[in-house]
Tab-separated table of C-alpha atoms in Angstrom:
chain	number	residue	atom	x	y	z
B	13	UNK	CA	-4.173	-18.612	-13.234
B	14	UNK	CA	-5.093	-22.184	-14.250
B	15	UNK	CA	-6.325	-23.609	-10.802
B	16	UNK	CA	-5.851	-27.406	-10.128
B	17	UNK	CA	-9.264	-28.484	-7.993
B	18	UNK	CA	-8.100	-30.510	-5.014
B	19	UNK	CA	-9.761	-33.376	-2.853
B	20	UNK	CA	-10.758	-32.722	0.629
B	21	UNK	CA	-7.898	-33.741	2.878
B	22	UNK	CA	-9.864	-36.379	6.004
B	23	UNK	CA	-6.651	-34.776	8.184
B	24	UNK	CA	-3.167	-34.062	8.939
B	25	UNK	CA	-0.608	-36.801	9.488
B	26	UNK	CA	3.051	-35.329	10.457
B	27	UNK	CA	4.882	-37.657	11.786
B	28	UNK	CA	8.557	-36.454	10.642
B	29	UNK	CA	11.802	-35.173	13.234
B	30	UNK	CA	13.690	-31.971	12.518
B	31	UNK	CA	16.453	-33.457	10.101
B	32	UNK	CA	20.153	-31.633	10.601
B	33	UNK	CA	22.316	-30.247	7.662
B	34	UNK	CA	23.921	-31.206	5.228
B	35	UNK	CA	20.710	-32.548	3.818
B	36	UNK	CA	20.201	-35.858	4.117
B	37	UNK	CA	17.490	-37.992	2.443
B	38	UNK	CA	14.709	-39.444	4.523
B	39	UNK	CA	14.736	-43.000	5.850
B	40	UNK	CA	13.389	-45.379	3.830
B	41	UNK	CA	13.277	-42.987	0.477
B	42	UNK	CA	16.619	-44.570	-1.354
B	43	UNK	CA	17.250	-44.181	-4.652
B	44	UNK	CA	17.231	-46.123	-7.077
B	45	UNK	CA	17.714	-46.059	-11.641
B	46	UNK	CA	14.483	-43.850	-12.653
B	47	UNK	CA	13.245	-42.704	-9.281
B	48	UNK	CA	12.047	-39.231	-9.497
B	49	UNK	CA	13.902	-36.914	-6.522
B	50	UNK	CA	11.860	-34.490	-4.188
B	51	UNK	CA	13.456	-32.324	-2.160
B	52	UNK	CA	11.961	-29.728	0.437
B	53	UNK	CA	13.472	-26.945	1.913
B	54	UNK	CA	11.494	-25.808	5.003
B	55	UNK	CA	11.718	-22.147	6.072
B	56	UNK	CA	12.505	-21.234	9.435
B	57	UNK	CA	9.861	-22.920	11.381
B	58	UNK	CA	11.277	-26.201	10.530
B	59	UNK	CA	9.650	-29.474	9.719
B	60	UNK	CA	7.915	-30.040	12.680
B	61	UNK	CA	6.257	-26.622	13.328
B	62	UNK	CA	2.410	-28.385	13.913
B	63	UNK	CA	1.732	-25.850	10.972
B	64	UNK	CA	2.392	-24.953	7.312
B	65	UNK	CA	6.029	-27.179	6.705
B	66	UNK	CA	4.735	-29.892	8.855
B	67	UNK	CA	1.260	-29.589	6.370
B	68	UNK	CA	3.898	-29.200	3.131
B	69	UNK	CA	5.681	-32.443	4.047
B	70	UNK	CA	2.455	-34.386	4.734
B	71	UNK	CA	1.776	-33.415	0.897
B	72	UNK	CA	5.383	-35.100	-0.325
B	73	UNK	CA	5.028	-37.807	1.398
B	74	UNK	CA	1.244	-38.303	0.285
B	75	UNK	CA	2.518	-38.131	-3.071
B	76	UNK	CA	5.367	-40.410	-2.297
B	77	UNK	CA	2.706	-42.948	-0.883
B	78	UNK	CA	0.871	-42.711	-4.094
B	79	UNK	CA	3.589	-42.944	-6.456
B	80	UNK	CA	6.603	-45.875	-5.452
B	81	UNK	CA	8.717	-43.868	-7.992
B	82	UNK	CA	8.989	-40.439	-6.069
B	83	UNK	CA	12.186	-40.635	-3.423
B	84	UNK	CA	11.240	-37.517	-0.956
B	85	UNK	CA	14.062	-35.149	1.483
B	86	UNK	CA	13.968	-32.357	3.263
B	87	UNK	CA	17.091	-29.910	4.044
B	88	UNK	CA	16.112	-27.629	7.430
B	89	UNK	CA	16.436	-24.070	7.382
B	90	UNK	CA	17.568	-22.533	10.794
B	91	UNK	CA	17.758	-18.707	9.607
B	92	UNK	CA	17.272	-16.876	5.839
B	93	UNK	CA	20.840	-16.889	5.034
B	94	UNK	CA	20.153	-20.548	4.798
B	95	UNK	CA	17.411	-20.535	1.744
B	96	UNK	CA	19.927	-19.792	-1.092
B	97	UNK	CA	22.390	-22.398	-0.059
B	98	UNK	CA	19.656	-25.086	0.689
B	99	UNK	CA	18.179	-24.657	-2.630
B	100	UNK	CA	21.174	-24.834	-4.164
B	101	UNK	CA	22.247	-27.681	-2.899
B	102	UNK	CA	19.477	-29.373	-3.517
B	103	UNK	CA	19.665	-28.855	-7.199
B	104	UNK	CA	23.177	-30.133	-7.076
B	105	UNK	CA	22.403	-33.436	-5.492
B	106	UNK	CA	19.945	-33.863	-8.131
B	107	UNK	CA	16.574	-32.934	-7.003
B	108	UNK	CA	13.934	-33.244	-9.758
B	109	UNK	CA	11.137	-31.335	-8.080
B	110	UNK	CA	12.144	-28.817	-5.349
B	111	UNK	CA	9.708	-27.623	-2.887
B	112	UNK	CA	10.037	-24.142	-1.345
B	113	UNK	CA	8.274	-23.789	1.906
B	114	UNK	CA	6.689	-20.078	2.667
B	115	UNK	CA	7.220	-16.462	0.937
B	116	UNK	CA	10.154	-15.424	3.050
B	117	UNK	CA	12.211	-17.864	0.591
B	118	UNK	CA	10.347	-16.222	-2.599
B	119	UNK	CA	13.970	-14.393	-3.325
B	120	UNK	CA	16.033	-16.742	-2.723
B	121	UNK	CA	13.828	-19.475	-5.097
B	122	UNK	CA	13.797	-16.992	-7.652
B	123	UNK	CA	17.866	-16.649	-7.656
B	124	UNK	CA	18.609	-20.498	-7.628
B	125	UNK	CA	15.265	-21.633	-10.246
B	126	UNK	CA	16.074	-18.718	-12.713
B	127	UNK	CA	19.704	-20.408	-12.767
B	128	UNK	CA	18.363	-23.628	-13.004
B	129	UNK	CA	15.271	-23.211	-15.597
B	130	UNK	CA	15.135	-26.813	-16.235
B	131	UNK	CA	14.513	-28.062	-12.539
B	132	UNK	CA	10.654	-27.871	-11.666
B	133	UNK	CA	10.885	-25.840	-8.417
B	134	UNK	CA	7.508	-25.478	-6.759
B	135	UNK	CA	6.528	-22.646	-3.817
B	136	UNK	CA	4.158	-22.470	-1.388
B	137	UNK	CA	2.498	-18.713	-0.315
B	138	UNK	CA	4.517	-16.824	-2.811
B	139	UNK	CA	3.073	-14.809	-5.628
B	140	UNK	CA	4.239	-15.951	-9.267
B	141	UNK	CA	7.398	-15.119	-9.375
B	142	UNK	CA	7.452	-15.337	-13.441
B	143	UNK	CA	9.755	-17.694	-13.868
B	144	UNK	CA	8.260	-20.941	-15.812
B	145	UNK	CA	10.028	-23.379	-13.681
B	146	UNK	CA	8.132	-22.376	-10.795
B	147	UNK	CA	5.001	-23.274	-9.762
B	148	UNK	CA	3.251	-21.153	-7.612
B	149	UNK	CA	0.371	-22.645	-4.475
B	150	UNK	CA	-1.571	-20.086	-2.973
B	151	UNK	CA	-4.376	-19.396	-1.027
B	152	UNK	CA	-7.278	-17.170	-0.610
B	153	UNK	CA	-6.686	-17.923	3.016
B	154	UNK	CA	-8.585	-14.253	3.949
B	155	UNK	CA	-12.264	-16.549	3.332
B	156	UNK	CA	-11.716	-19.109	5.906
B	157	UNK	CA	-10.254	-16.243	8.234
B	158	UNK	CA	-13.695	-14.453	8.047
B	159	UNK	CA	-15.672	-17.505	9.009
B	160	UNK	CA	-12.946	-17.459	12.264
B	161	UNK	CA	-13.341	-14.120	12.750
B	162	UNK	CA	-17.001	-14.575	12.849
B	163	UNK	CA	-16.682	-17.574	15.132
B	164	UNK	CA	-14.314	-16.070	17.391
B	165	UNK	CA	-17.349	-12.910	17.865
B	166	UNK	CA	-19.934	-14.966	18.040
B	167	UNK	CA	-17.917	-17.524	20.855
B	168	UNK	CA	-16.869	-14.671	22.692
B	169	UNK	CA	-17.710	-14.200	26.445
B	170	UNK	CA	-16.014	-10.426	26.996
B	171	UNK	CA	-16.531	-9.215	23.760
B	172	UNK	CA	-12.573	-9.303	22.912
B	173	UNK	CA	-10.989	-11.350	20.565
B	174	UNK	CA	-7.228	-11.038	19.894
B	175	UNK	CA	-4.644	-12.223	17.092
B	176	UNK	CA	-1.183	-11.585	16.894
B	177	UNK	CA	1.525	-12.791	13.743
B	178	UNK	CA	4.776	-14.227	13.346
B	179	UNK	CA	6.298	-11.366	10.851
B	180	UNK	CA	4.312	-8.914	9.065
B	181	UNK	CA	4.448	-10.757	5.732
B	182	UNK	CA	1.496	-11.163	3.376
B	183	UNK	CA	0.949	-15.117	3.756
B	184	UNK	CA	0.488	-13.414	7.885
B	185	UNK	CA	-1.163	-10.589	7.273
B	186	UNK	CA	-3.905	-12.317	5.057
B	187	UNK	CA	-4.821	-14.236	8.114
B	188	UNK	CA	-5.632	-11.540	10.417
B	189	UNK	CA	-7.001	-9.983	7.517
B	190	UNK	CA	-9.702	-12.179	7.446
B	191	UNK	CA	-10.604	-12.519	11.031
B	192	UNK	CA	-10.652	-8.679	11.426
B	193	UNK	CA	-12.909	-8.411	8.369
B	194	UNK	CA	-15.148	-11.786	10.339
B	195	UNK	CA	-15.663	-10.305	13.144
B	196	UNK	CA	-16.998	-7.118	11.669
B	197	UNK	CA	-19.269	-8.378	10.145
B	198	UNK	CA	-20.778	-10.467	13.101
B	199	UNK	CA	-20.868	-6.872	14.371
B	200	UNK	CA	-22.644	-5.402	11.677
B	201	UNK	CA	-24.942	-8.217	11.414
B	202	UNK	CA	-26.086	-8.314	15.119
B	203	UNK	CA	-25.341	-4.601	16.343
B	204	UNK	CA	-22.581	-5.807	18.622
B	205	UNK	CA	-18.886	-3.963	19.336
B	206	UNK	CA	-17.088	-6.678	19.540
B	207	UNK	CA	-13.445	-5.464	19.578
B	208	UNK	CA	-10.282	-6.714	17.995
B	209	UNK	CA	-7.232	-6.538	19.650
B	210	UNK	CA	-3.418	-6.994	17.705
B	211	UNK	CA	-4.660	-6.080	14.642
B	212	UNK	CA	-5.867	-3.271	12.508
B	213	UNK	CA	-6.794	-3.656	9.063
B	214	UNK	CA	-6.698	-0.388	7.936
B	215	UNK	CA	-3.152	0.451	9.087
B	216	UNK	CA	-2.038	-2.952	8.293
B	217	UNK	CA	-0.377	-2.813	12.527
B	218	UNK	CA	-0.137	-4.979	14.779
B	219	UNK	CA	0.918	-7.533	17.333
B	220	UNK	CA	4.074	-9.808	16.074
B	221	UNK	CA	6.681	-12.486	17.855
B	222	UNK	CA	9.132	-11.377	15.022
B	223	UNK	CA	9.580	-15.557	15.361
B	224	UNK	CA	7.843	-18.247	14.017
B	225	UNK	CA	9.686	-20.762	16.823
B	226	UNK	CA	9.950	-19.467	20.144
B	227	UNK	CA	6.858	-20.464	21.960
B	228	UNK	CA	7.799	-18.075	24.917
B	229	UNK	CA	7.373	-15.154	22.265
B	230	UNK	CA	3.853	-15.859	21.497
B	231	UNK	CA	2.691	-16.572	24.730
B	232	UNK	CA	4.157	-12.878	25.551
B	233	UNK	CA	1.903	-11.826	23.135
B	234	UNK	CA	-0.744	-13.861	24.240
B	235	UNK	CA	-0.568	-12.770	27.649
B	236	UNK	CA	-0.695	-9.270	26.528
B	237	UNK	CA	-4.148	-9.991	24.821
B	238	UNK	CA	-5.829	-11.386	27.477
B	239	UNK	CA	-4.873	-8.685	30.049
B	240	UNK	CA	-6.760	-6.432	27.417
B	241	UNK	CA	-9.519	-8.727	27.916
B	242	UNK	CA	-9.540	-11.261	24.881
B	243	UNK	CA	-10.872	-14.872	25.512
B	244	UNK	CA	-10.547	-15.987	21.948
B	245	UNK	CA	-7.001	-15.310	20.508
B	246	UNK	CA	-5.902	-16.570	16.728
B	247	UNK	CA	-2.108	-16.951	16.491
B	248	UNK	CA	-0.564	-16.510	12.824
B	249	UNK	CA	3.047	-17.678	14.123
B	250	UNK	CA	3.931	-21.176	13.201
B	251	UNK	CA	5.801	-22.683	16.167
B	252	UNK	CA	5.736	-19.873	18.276
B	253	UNK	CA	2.281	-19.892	18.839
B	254	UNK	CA	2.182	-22.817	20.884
B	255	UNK	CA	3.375	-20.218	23.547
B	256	UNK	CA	-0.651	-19.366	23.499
B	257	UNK	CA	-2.063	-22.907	23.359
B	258	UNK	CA	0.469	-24.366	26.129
B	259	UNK	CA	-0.750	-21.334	28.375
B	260	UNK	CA	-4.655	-21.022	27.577
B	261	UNK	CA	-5.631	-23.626	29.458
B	262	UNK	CA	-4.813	-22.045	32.859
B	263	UNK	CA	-5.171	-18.672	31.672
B	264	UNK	CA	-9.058	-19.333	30.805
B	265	UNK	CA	-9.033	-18.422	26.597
B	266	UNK	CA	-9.547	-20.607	23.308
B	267	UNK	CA	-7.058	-20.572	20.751
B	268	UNK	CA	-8.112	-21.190	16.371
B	269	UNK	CA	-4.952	-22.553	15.344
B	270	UNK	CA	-3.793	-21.849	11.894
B	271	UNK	CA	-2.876	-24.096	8.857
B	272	UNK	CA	-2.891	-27.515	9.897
B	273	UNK	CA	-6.065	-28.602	12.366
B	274	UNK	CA	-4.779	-28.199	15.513
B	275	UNK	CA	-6.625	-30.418	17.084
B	276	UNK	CA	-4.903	-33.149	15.289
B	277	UNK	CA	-1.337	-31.548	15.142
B	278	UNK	CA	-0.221	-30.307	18.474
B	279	UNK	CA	-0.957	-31.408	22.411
B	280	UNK	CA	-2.845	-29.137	23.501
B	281	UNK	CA	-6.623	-30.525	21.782
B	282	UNK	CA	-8.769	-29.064	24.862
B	283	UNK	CA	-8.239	-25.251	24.244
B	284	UNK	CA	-8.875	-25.704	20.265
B	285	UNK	CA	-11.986	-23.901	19.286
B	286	UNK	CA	-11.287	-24.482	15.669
B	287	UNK	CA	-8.358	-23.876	12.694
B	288	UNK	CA	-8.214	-21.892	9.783
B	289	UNK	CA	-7.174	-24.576	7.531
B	290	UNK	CA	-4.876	-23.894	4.739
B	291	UNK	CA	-4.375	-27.144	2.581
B	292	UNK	CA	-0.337	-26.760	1.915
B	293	UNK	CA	-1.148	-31.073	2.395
B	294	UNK	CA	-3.003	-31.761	-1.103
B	295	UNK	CA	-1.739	-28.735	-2.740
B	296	UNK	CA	1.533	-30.129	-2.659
B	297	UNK	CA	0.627	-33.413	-3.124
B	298	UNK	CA	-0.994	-32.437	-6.088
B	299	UNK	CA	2.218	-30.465	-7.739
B	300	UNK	CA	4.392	-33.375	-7.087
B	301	UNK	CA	1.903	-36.155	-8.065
B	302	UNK	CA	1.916	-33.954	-11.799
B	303	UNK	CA	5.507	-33.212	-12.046
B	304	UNK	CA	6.200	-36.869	-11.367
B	305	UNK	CA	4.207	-38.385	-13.942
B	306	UNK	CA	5.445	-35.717	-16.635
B	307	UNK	CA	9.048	-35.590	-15.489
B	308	UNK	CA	11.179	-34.095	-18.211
B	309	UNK	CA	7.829	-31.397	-18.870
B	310	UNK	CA	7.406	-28.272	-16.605
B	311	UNK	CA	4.229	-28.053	-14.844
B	312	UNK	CA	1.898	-24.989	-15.930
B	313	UNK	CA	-0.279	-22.413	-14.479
B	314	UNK	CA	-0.736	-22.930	-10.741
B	315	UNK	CA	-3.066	-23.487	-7.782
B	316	UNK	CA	-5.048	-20.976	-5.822
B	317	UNK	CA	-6.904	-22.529	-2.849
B	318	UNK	CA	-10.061	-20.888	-1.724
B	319	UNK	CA	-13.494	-21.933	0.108
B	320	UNK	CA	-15.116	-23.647	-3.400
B	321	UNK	CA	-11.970	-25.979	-3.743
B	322	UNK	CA	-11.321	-26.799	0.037
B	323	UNK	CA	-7.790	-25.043	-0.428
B	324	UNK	CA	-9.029	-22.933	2.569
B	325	UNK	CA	-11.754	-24.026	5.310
B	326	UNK	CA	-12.861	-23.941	8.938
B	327	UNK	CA	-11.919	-26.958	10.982
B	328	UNK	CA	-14.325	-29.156	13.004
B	329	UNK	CA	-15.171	-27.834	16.473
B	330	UNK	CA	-14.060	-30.974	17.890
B	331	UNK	CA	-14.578	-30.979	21.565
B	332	UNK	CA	-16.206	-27.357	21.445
B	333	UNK	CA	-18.831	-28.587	19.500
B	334	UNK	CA	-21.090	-28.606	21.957
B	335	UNK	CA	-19.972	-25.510	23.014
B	336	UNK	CA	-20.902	-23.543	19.975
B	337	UNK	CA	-24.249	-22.729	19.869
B	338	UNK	CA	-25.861	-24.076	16.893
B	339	UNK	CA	-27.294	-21.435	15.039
B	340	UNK	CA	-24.162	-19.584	15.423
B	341	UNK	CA	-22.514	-23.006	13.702
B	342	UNK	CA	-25.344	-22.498	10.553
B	343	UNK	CA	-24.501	-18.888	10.462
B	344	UNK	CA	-21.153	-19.738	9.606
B	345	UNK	CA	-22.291	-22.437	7.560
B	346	UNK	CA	-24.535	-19.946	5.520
B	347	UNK	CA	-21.351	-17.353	5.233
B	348	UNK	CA	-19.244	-19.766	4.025
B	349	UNK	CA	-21.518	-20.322	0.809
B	350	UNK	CA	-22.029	-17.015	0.197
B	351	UNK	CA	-18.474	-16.567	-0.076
B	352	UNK	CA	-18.241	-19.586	-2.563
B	353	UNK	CA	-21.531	-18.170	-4.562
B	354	UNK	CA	-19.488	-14.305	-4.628
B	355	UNK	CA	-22.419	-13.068	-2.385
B	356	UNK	CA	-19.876	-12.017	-0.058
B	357	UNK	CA	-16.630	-11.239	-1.128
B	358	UNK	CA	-13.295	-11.110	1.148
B	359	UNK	CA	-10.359	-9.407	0.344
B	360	UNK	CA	-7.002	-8.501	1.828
B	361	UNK	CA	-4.211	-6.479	0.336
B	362	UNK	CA	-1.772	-9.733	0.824
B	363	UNK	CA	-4.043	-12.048	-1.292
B	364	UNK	CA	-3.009	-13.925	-4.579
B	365	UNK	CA	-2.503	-11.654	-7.280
């Protein structure tokens, strides 16, 4: 896969509403002779889910900002059945560049971009889905999981750390992948037993809301966790996870948020240890900026995010920082380039194939 290397992103700025069907384009984005059309169809977590389509957006309208000719939408999705017909309506009012949102719509982009092989469609945490009009962004979000999962050990008072997932879907799985794979390592490093609750890697089983919106979903998982003991939990949910971060305050527990810092996305800044960053933002941003400027050509090859490129990464410790200890911080700091130099190498059966 060709990679594209991307910039460091200095943070996360979402500041767009849930938008209502039939799709509607978004204020201030009118068309005009020549503009080039982006549409984005969320998945079910919807636009403003402090996560992954709330990161996605930030990247069309950072290409937007950067480019006067781009005109950027977004259509909602409230359930699956909505995917096909979003798609396809966005290719009937026009779209130039359409950007899926998450591998639950992988069939459903397939369907509507194999019908419509000369409309760029773009997807973010699907696998190639061999189709030339669609350009895959993907992560190797499993790195920045270990450093978490090493974190999350290390930062740990009872020696339990939990994580629990929206669905058990590979751009989900990957995540708790990682952290599983993190915090075995800090074990096998420093002869500890520190345990990990809602996941097992080996059987691929585990804790899961079965939503990514219904915050009272993950904080029933949450709760469950930290009745087993954990004081560190890492929800892989979208929305639904801030069920865990509205209720860890009073129930004594740190949350690392997932995809977007979370320190800078949602409320709840004083139980955020740190975030498994996965820069949807600039990866986006990046596809659009190129399909824009070679509108009428189909972009080739793809982007893979890892550690090296700042696709993936551990987030700032903001207000914990003092709370870390520090060698534990240079630990990290020391894992995270021997991932880059191959040293160490972290895999999960959901990763980019």
């Amino acid at each position: 896969m060709k990679l594209i290397a991307l910039a460091a992103s200095a943070g996360l700025a979402f500041g767009a509403a849930a938008c209502s069907k039939p799709p509607a384009e978004t204020p201030g984005t009118g068309q005009s002779a020549g503009t080039y059309k982006a549409c984005m169809v969320t998945d079910t977590g919807g636009i403003d889910d402090r996560s992954f389509n709330a990161s996605s957006w930030a990247g069309m309208e950072a290409a937007k900002a950067a480019n006067s000719n781009i005109a950027t939408s977004y259509t909602a999705s409230t359930a699956m059945s909505d995917y096909d017909p979003n798609l396809a309506n966005s290719v009937t009012k026009g779209c130039n560049y359409i950007q899926s949102v998450g591998g639950l719509m992988g069939d459903a982009t397939k369907k509507v971009a194999g019908a419509n092989p000369n409309t760029q469609f773009s997807i973010v945490d699907a696998d190639n889905l061999g189709l030339k009009n669609v350009f895959p962004i993907q992560f190797e979000t499993q790195q920045a999981a270990f450093l978490a999962g090493y974190l999350a050990a290390g930062f740990s008072k009872t020696g339990k750390v939990g994580t629990y997932g929206g669905l058990p879907i590979g751009p989900v799985t990957i995540f708790m992948d990682g952290f599983a794979d993190g915090v075995a390592h800090f074990n096998k490093v420093k002869g500890k037993n520190v345990q990990v609750l809602g996941w097992d890697k080996a059987t691929q089983k585990g804790l899961f809301t079965n939503d990514f919106v219904k915050q009272e979903a993950g904080k029933q998982q949450s709760d469950t966790l930290v009745a087993q003991g954990a004081d560190v939990i890492l929800p892989v949910a979208g929305g639904a996870g801030l069920g865990s971060a509205a209720a860890a305050k009073a129930g004594n527990y740190s949350i690392i948020w997932v995809d977007a810092d979370g320190y800078e996305t949602t409320p709840y800044k004083d139980v955020m240890l740190s975030t498994v960053i996965k820069n949807s933002k600039d990866g986006v941003k990046e596809a659009l900026s190129k399909a824009a400027g070679q509108k009428g050509t189909l972009l080739t090859g793809g982007f893979l995010g890892t550690l090296a490129n700042n696709g993936v990464s551990l987030a700032p410790y903001h207000d914990f920082d003092s709370k870390v200890d520090p060698a534990l911080k240079s630990e990290i700091e020391a894992l995270k380039a021997d991932i880059i130099s191959g040293k160490i190498k972290v895999t999960s059966a959901a990763q980019p194939k």
